Coordinates of C-alpha atoms and ligand atoms in Angstrom, one line a residue:
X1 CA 40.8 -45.2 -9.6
X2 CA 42.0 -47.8 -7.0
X3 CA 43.6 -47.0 -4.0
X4 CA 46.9 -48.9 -4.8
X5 CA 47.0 -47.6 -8.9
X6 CA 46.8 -44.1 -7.0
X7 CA 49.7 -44.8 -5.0
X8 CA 51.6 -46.0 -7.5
X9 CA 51.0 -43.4 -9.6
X10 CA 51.9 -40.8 -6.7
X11 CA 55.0 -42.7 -6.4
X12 CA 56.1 -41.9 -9.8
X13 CA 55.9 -38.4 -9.3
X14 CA 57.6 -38.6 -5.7
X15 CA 60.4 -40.2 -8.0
X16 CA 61.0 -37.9 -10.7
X17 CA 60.9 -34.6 -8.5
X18 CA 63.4 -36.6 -6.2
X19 CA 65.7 -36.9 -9.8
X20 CA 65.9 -32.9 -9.8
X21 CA 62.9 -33.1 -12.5
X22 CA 60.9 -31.0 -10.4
X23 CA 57.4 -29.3 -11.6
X24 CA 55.3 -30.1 -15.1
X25 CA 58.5 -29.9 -16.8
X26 CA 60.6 -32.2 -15.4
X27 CA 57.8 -35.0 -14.6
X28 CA 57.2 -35.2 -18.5
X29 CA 60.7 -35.4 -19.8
X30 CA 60.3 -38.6 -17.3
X31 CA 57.9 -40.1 -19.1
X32 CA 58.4 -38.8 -22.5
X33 CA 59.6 -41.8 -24.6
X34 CA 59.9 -44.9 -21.7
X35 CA 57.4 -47.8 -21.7
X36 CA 55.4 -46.6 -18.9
X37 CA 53.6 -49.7 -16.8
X38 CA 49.6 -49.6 -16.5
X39 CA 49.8 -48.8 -12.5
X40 CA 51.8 -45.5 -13.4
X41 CA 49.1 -44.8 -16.5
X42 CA 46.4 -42.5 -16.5
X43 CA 43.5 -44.1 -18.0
X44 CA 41.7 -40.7 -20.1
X45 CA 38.0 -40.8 -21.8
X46 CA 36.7 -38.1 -23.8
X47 CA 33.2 -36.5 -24.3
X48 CA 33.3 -34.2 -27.6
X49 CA 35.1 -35.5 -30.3
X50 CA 35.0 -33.5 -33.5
X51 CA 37.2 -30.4 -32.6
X52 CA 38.8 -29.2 -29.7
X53 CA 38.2 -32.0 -27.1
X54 CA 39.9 -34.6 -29.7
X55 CA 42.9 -32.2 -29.8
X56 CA 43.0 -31.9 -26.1
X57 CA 42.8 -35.5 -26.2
X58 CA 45.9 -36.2 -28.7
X59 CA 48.1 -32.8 -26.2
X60 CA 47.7 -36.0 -23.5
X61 CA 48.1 -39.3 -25.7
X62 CA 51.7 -37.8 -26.4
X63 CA 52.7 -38.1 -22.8
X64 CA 54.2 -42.1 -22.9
X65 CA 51.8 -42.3 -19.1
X66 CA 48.4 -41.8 -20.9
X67 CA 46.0 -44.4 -22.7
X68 CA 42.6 -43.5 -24.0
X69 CA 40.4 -46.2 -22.7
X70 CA 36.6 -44.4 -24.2
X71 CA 35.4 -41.8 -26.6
X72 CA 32.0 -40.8 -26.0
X73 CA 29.9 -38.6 -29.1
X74 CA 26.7 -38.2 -29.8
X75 CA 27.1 -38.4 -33.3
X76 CA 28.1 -41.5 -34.4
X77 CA 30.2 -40.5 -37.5
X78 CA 32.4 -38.7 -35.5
X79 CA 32.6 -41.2 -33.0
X80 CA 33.4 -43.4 -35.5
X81 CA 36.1 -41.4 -36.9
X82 CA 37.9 -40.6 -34.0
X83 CA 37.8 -43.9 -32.9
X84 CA 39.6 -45.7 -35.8
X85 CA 42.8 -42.1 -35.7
X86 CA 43.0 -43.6 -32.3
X87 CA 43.5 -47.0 -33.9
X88 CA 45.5 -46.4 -36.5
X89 CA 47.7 -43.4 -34.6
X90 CA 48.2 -45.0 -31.3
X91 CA 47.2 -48.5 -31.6
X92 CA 44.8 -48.2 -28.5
X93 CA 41.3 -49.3 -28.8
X94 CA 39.1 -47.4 -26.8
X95 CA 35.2 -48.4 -26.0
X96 CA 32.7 -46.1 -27.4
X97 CA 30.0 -44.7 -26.0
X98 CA 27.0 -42.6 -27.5
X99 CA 25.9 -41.6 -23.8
X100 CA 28.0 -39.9 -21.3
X101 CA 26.4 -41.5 -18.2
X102 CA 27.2 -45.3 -19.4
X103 CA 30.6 -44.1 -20.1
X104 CA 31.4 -42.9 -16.4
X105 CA 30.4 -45.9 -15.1
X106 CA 33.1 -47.5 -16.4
X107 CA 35.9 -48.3 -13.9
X108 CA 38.9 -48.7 -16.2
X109 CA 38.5 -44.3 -16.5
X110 CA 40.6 -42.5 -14.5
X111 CA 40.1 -38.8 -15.9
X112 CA 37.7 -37.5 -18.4
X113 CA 38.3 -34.7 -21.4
X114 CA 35.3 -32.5 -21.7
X115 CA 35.3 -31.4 -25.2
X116 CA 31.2 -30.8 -25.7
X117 CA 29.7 -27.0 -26.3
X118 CA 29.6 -24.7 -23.4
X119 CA 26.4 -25.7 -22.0
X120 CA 27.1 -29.0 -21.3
X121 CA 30.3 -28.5 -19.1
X122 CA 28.4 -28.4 -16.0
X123 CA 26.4 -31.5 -16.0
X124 CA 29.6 -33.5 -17.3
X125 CA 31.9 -32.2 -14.9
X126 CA 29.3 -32.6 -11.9
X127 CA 28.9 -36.4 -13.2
X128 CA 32.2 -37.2 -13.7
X129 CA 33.7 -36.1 -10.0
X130 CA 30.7 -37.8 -8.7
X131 CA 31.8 -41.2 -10.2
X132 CA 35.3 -40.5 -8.7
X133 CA 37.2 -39.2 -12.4
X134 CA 39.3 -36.3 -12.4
X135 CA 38.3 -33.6 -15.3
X136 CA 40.0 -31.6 -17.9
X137 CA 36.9 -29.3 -18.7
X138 CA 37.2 -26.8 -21.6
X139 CA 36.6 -23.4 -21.5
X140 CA 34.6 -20.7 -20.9
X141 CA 33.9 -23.1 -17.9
X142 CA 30.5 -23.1 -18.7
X143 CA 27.5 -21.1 -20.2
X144 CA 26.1 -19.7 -16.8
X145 CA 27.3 -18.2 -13.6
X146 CA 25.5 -20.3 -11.3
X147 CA 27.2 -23.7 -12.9
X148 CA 30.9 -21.8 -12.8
X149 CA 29.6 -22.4 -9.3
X150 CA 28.0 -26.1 -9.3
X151 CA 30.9 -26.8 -10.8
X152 CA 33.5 -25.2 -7.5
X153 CA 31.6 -26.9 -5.4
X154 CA 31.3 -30.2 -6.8
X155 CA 35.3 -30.3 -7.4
X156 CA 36.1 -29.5 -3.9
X157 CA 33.1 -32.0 -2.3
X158 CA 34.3 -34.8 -4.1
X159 CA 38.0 -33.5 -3.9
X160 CA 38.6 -34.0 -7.6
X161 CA 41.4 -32.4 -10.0
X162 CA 39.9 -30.6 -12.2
X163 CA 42.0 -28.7 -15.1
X164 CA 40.1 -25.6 -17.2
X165 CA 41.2 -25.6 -20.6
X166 CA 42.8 -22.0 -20.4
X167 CA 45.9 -23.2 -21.8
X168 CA 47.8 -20.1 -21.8
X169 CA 48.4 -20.1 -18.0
X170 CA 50.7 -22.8 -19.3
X171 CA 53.0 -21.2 -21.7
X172 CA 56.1 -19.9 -20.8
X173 CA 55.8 -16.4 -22.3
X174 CA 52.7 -15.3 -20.7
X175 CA 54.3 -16.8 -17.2
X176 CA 56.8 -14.2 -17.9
X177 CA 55.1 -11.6 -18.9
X178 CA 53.4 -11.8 -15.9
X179 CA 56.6 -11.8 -14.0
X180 CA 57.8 -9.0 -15.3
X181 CA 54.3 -7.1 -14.6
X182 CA 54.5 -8.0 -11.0
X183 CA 58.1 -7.7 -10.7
X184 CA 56.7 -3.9 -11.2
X185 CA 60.2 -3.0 -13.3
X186 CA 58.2 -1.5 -15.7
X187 CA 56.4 1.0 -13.4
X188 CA 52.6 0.8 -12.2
X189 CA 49.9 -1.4 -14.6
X190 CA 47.2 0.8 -15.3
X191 CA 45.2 -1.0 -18.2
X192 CA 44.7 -3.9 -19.6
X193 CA 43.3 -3.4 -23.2
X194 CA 42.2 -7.3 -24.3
X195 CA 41.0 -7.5 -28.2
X196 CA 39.7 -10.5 -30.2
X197 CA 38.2 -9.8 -34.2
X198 CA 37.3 -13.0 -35.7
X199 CA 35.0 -13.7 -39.2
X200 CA 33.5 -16.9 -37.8
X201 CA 32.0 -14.5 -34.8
X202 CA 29.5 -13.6 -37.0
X203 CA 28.5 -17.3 -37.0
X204 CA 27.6 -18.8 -40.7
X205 CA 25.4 -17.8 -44.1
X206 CA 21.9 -18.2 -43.3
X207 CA 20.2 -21.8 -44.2
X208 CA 17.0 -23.8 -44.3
X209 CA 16.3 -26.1 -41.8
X210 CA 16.9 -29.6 -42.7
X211 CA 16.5 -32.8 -41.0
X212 CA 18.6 -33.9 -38.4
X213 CA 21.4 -36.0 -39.7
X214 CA 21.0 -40.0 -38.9
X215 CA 24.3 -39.9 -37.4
X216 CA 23.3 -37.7 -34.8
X217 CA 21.2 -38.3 -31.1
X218 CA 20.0 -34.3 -31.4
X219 CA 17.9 -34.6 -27.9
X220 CA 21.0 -36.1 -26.1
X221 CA 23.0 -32.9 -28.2
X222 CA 20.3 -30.3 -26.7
X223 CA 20.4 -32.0 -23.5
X224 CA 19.9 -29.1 -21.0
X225 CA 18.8 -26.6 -23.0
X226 CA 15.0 -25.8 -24.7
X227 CA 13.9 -28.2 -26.8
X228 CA 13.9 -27.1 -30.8
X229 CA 11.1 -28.5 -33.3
X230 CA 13.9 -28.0 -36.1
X231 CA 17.8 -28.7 -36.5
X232 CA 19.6 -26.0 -38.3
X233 CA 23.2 -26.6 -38.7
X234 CA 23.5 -22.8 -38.4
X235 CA 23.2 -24.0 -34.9
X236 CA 24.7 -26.9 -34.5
X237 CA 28.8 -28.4 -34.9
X238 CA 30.7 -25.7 -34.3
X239 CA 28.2 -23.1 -34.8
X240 CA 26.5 -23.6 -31.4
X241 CA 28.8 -20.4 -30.3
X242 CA 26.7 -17.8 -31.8
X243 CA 23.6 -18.7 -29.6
X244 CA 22.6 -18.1 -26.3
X245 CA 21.4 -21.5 -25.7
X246 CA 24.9 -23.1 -25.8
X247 CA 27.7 -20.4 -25.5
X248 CA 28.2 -16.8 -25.2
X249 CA 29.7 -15.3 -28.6
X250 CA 33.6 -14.5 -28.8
X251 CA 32.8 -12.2 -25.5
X252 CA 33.2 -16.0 -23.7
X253 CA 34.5 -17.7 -26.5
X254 CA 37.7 -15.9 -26.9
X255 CA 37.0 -13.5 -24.0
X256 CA 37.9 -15.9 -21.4
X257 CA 41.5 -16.6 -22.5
X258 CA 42.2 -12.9 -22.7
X259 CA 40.6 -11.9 -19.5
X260 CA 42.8 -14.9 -17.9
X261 CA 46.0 -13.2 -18.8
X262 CA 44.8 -9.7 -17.9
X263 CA 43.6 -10.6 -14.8
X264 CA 46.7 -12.6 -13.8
X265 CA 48.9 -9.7 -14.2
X266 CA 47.3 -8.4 -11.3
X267 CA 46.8 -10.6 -10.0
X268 CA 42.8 -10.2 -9.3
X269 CA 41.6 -12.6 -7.1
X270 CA 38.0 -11.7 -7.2
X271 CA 34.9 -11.7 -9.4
X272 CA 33.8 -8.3 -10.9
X273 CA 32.8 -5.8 -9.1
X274 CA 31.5 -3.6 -12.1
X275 CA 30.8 -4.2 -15.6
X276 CA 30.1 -1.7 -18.0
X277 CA 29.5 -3.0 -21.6
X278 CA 28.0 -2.1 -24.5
X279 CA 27.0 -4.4 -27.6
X280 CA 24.8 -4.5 -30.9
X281 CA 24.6 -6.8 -34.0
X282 CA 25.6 -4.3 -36.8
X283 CA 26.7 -6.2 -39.7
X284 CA 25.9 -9.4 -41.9
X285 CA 22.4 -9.6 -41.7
X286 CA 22.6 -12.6 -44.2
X287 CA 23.9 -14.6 -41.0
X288 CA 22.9 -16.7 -38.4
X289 CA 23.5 -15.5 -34.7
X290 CA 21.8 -14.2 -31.7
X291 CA 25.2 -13.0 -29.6
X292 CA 27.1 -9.7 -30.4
X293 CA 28.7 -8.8 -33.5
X294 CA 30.1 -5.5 -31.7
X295 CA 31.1 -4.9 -28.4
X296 CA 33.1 -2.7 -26.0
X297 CA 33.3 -3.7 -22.6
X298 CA 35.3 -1.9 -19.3
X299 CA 35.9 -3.0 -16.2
X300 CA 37.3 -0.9 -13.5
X301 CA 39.7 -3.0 -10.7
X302 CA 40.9 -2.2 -7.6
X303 CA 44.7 -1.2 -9.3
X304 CA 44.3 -0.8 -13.0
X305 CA 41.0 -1.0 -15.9
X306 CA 40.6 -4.0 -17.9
X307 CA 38.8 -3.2 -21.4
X308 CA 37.3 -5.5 -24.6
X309 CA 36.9 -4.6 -27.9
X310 CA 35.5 -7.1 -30.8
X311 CA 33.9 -6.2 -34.1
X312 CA 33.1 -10.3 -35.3
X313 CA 33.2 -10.6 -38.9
X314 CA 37.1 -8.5 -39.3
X315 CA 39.9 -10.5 -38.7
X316 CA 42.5 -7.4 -38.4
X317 CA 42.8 -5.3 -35.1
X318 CA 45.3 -3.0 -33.4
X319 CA 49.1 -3.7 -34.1
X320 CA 47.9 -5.7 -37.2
X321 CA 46.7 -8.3 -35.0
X322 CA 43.2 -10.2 -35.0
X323 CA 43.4 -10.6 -31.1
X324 CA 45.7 -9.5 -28.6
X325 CA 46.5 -7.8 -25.4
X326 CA 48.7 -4.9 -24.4
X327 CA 49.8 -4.2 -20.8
X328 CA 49.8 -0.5 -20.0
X329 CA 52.6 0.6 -17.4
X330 CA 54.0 3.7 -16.8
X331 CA 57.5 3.2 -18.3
X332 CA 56.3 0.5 -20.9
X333 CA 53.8 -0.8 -22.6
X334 CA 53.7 -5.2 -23.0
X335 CA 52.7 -6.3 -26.3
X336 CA 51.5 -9.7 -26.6
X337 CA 49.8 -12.6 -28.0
X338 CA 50.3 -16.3 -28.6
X339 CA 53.3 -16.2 -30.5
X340 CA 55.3 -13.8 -28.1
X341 CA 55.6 -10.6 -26.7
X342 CA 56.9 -7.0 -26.8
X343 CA 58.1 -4.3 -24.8
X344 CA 57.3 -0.9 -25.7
X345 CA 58.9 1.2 -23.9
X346 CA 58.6 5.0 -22.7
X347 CA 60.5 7.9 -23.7
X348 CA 61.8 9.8 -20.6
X349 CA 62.5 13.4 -21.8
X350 CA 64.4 14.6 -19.1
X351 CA 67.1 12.0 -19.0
X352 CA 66.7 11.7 -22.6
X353 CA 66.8 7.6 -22.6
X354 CA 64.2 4.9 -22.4
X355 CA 62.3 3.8 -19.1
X356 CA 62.6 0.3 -19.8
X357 CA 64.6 -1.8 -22.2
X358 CA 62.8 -2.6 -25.6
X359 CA 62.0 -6.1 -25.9
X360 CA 61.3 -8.8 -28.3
X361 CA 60.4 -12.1 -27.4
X362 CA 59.2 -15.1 -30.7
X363 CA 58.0 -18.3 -29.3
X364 CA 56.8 -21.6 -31.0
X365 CA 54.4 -22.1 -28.3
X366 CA 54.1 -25.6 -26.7
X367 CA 51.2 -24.2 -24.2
X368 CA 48.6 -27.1 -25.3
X369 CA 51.2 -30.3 -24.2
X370 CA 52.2 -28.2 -21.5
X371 CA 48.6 -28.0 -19.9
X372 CA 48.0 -31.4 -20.8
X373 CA 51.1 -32.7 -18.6
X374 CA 50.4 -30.5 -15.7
X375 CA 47.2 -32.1 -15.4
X376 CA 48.6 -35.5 -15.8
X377 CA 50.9 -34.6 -13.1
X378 CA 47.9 -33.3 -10.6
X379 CA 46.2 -36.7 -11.3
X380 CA 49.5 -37.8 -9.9
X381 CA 50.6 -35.7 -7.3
X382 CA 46.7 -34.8 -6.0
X383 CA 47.6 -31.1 -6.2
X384 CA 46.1 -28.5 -8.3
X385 CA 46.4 -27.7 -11.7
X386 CA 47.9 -24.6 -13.0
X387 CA 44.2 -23.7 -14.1
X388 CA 41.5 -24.6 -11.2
X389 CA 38.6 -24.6 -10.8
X390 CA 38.2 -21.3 -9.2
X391 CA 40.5 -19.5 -12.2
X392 CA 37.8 -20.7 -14.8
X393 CA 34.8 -19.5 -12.7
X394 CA 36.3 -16.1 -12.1
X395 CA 37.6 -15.9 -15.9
X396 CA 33.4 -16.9 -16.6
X397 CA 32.2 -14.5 -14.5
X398 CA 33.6 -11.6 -16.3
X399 CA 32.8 -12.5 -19.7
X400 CA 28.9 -13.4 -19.1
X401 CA 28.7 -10.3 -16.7
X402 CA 29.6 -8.5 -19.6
X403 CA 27.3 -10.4 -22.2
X404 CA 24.5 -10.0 -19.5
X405 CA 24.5 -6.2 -19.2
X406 CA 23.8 -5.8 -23.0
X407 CA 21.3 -8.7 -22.7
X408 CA 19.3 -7.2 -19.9
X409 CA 20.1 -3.4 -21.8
X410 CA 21.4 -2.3 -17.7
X411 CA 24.6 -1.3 -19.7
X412 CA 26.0 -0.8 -16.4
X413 CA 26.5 -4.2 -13.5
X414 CA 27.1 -4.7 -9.9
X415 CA 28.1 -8.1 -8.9
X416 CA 27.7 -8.9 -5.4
X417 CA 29.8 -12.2 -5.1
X418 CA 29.0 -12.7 -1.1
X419 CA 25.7 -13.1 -2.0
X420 CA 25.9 -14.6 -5.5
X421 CA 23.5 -12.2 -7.0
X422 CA 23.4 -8.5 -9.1
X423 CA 23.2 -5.4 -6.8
X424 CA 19.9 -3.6 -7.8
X425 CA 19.1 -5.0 -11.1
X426 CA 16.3 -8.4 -10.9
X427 CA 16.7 -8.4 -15.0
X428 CA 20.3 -9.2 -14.5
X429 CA 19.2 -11.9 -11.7
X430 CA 17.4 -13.5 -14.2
X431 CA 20.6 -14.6 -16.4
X432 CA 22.9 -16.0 -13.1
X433 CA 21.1 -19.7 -13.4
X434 CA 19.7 -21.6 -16.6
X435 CA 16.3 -23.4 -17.2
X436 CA 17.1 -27.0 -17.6
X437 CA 15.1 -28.6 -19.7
X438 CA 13.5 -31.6 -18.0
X439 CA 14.5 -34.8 -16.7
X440 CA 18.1 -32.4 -16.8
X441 CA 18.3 -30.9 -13.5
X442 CA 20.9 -28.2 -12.6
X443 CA 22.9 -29.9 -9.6
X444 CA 22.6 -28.3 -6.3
X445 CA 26.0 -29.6 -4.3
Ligands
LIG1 N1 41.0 -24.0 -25.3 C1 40.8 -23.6 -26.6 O1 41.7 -23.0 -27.1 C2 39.6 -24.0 -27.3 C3 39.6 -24.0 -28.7 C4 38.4 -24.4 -29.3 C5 37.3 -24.8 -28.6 N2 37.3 -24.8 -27.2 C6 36.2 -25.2 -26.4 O2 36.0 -26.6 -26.6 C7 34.6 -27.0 -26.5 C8 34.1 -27.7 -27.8 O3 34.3 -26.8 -28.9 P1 34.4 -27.5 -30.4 O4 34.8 -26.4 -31.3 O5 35.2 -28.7 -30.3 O6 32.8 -27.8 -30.7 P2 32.3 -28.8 -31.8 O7 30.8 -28.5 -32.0 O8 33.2 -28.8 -33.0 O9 32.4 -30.3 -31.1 C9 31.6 -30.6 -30.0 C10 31.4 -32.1 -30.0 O10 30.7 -32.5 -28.8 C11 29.7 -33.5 -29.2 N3 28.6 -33.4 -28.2 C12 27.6 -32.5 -28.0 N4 26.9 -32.9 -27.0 C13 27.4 -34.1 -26.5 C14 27.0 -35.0 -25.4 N5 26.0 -34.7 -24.6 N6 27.8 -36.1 -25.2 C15 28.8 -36.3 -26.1 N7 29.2 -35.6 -27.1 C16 28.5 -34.4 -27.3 C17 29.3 -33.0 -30.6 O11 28.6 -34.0 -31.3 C18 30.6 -32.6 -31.2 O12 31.2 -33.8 -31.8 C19 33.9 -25.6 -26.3 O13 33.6 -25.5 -24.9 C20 34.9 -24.6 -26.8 O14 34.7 -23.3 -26.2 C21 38.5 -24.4 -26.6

């Protein structure tokens, strides 16, 4: 972006916190619904359209200072498809691209949506804040630690914004939850218990390879990761989860947003110190996946213990939820997932009354547009977004520490952040940085 558009821009925001519309909030009810003029717009591409990155894409299109100048798939069809919603649901044209690299070096782009699989992040982001674009990444941040921190580094050196897809830093019910944690009214936390039971983490019915559809650019798909004689679609669209190659199981896939909100309670400003997990693949032989069915994972902080639980392939849990997260204190416990929370509180038998007031809180949740503004407003304002770049590494870190001690069979892990590296175990070593498949080269910045 220009020097002047990034003035102007700034301006705007200088204007509508001077209005009293101070914050995400307030800066998008300013723009919500007025004709916004192109120095004040943020010009977005996005790379991954079929799923999540397309949805990312539409959280921003609904903000009136937004256009989407690019789309950028390497399968055509979808490409295609997005392309003409965008048409026909926002009247903007966007170029399309089949290569990420010829996409960035086009000026109109201000800020680029990363919507690929997991192992991709890195390269994207490190390529995009070299050509000057801020980034919305998804999340897990990416499939390794040593690109969680590529990717730090890069963000700071070429003093990008950068926002990590772990939208629920931006909903108001988790922000109070935490509140109330730290406020400590409800006593000392002493665990975090995080679960996540999902069907699809058992990834799909087994099938024969078949060729790779016409539509598709599979080396540019691959990209860092080995080369494969075959396409399966067991691991491809969507699927890609269940394999190490690209992504890191429901431990990272839904791992990290859990793991986000029990580590803000703390909050916990560091990586893991210890990791103790255990993990298998005991059911539904008849399907496709290398990562963990099962798994139980612990890790002790400094104040309070953070523990996972997932059996893939059930979709029911505790409290009759499929995921969730309950905040152990000493007079209550907080019950909570996307849709709102509740306090549980204890019974104190001497004063024969409650420790804390019960509590229910319903929300429709509007976390997504909410994420999608604060970022908009970071373009704007140059400051960071409510997710940076250090939240998603750290959120990483726990989730592949965890997937790494059953990997290496260590059960047990000592991370030794100063130094990058696991205390006393050269198995685990082995897992911090990924084998790029050549010409791909795993930055160094
Ligand atoms: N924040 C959330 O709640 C949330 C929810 C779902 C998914 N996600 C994340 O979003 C990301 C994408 O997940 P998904 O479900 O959309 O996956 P998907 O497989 O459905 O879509 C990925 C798209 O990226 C394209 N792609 C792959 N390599 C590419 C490349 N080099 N250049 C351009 N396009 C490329 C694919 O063709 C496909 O269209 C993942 O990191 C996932 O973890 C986040």
């Amino acid at each position: 972006m220009d020097k002047s558009r990034r003035e102007a821009l700034k301006q705007g925001v200088t204007l509508a916190t001077g209005l009293g519309l101070a914050g995400s909030y307030g800066n998008r009810l300013f723009a919500i619904g007025k004709k916004t003029a192109p120095s004040d717009r943020v010009n977005l591409a996005l790379i991954g359209c079929r799923n999540r990155g397309y949805h990312v894409l539409e959280n921003h299109l609904k903000l009136a200072d937004t256009k989407c100048v690019a789309l950028c798939d390497v399968d055509s069809e979808v490409l295609e498809k997005r392309s003409a919603e965008i048409k026909e649901k926002y009247g903007q044209k966007p170029k399309v691209y089949t290569d990420y690299r010829k996409m960035l070096e086009n000026k109109d782009i201000d800020a680029v949506i990363i919507g690929t699989p997991d192992h991709w992040h890195c390269l994207q982001l490190v390529h995009a804040c070299e050509a000057g674009k801020d980034v919305y990444v998804e999340k897990p941040m990416a499939n390794s630690i040593e690109e969680c921190n590529v990717m730090v580094n890069a963000t700071r050196k070429y003093k990008r914004v950068v926002q990590v897809g772990q939208q629920q830093r931006s909903s108001r019910h988790w922000q109070e939850i935490m509140k109330t944690i730290q406020s400590t009214k409800l006593g000392k936390l002493r665990k975090v218990e995080m679960w996540a039971n999902f069907n699809y983490g058992v990834g799909g019915e087994k099938v024969s390879d078949s060729p790779v559809p016409k539509s598709v650019d599979y080396n540019l798909w691959l990209g860092p990761a080995p080369k494969r004689k075959t396409f399966n679609t067991g691991r491809f669209h969507g699927n890609w989860r269940m394999w190490w190659d690209y992504g890191g199981g429901l431990m990272t896939d839904w791992g990290v947003h859990l793991i986000d909100m029990g580590l803000w309670a703390g909050p916990v400003s560091g990586a893991p110190q210890v990791t103790l997990a255990y993990g298998d693949n005991l059911s539904f032989p008849d399907h496709a996946r290398e990562t963990y069915d099962t798994m139980s994972v612990t890790w002790p902080l400094t104040d309070y213990i953070m523990t996972w639980e997932h059996t893939a392939g059930t979709q029911n849990g505790p409290f009759d939820k499929p995921y969730g997260i309950r905040f152990i204190c000493d007079k209550a416990t907080i019950l909570a997932d996307r849709s709102g929370y509740k306090t549980i509180p204890e019974w104190d038998q001497q004063r024969e009354t409650h420790q804390a007031e019960a509590e229910e809180v319903k929300r429709y949740s509007t976390e997504y547009d909410m994420h999608a503004g604060n970022f908009i407003d970071c373009i704007k304002s140059r400051e960071d977004p409510i997710c940076t770049v250090e939240d998603g590494r750290r959120v990483a870190l726990y989730a592949h520490m965890a997937n790494i001690a059953v990997r290496t069979g260590e059960l047990k892990l000592q991370w030794d952040d100063a130094n990058n590296r696991f205390a006393g175990s050269d198995k685990a070593n082995q897992y911090i940085a990924p084998k790029y498949r050549e010409p791909w080269v795993l930055p160094q910045v």
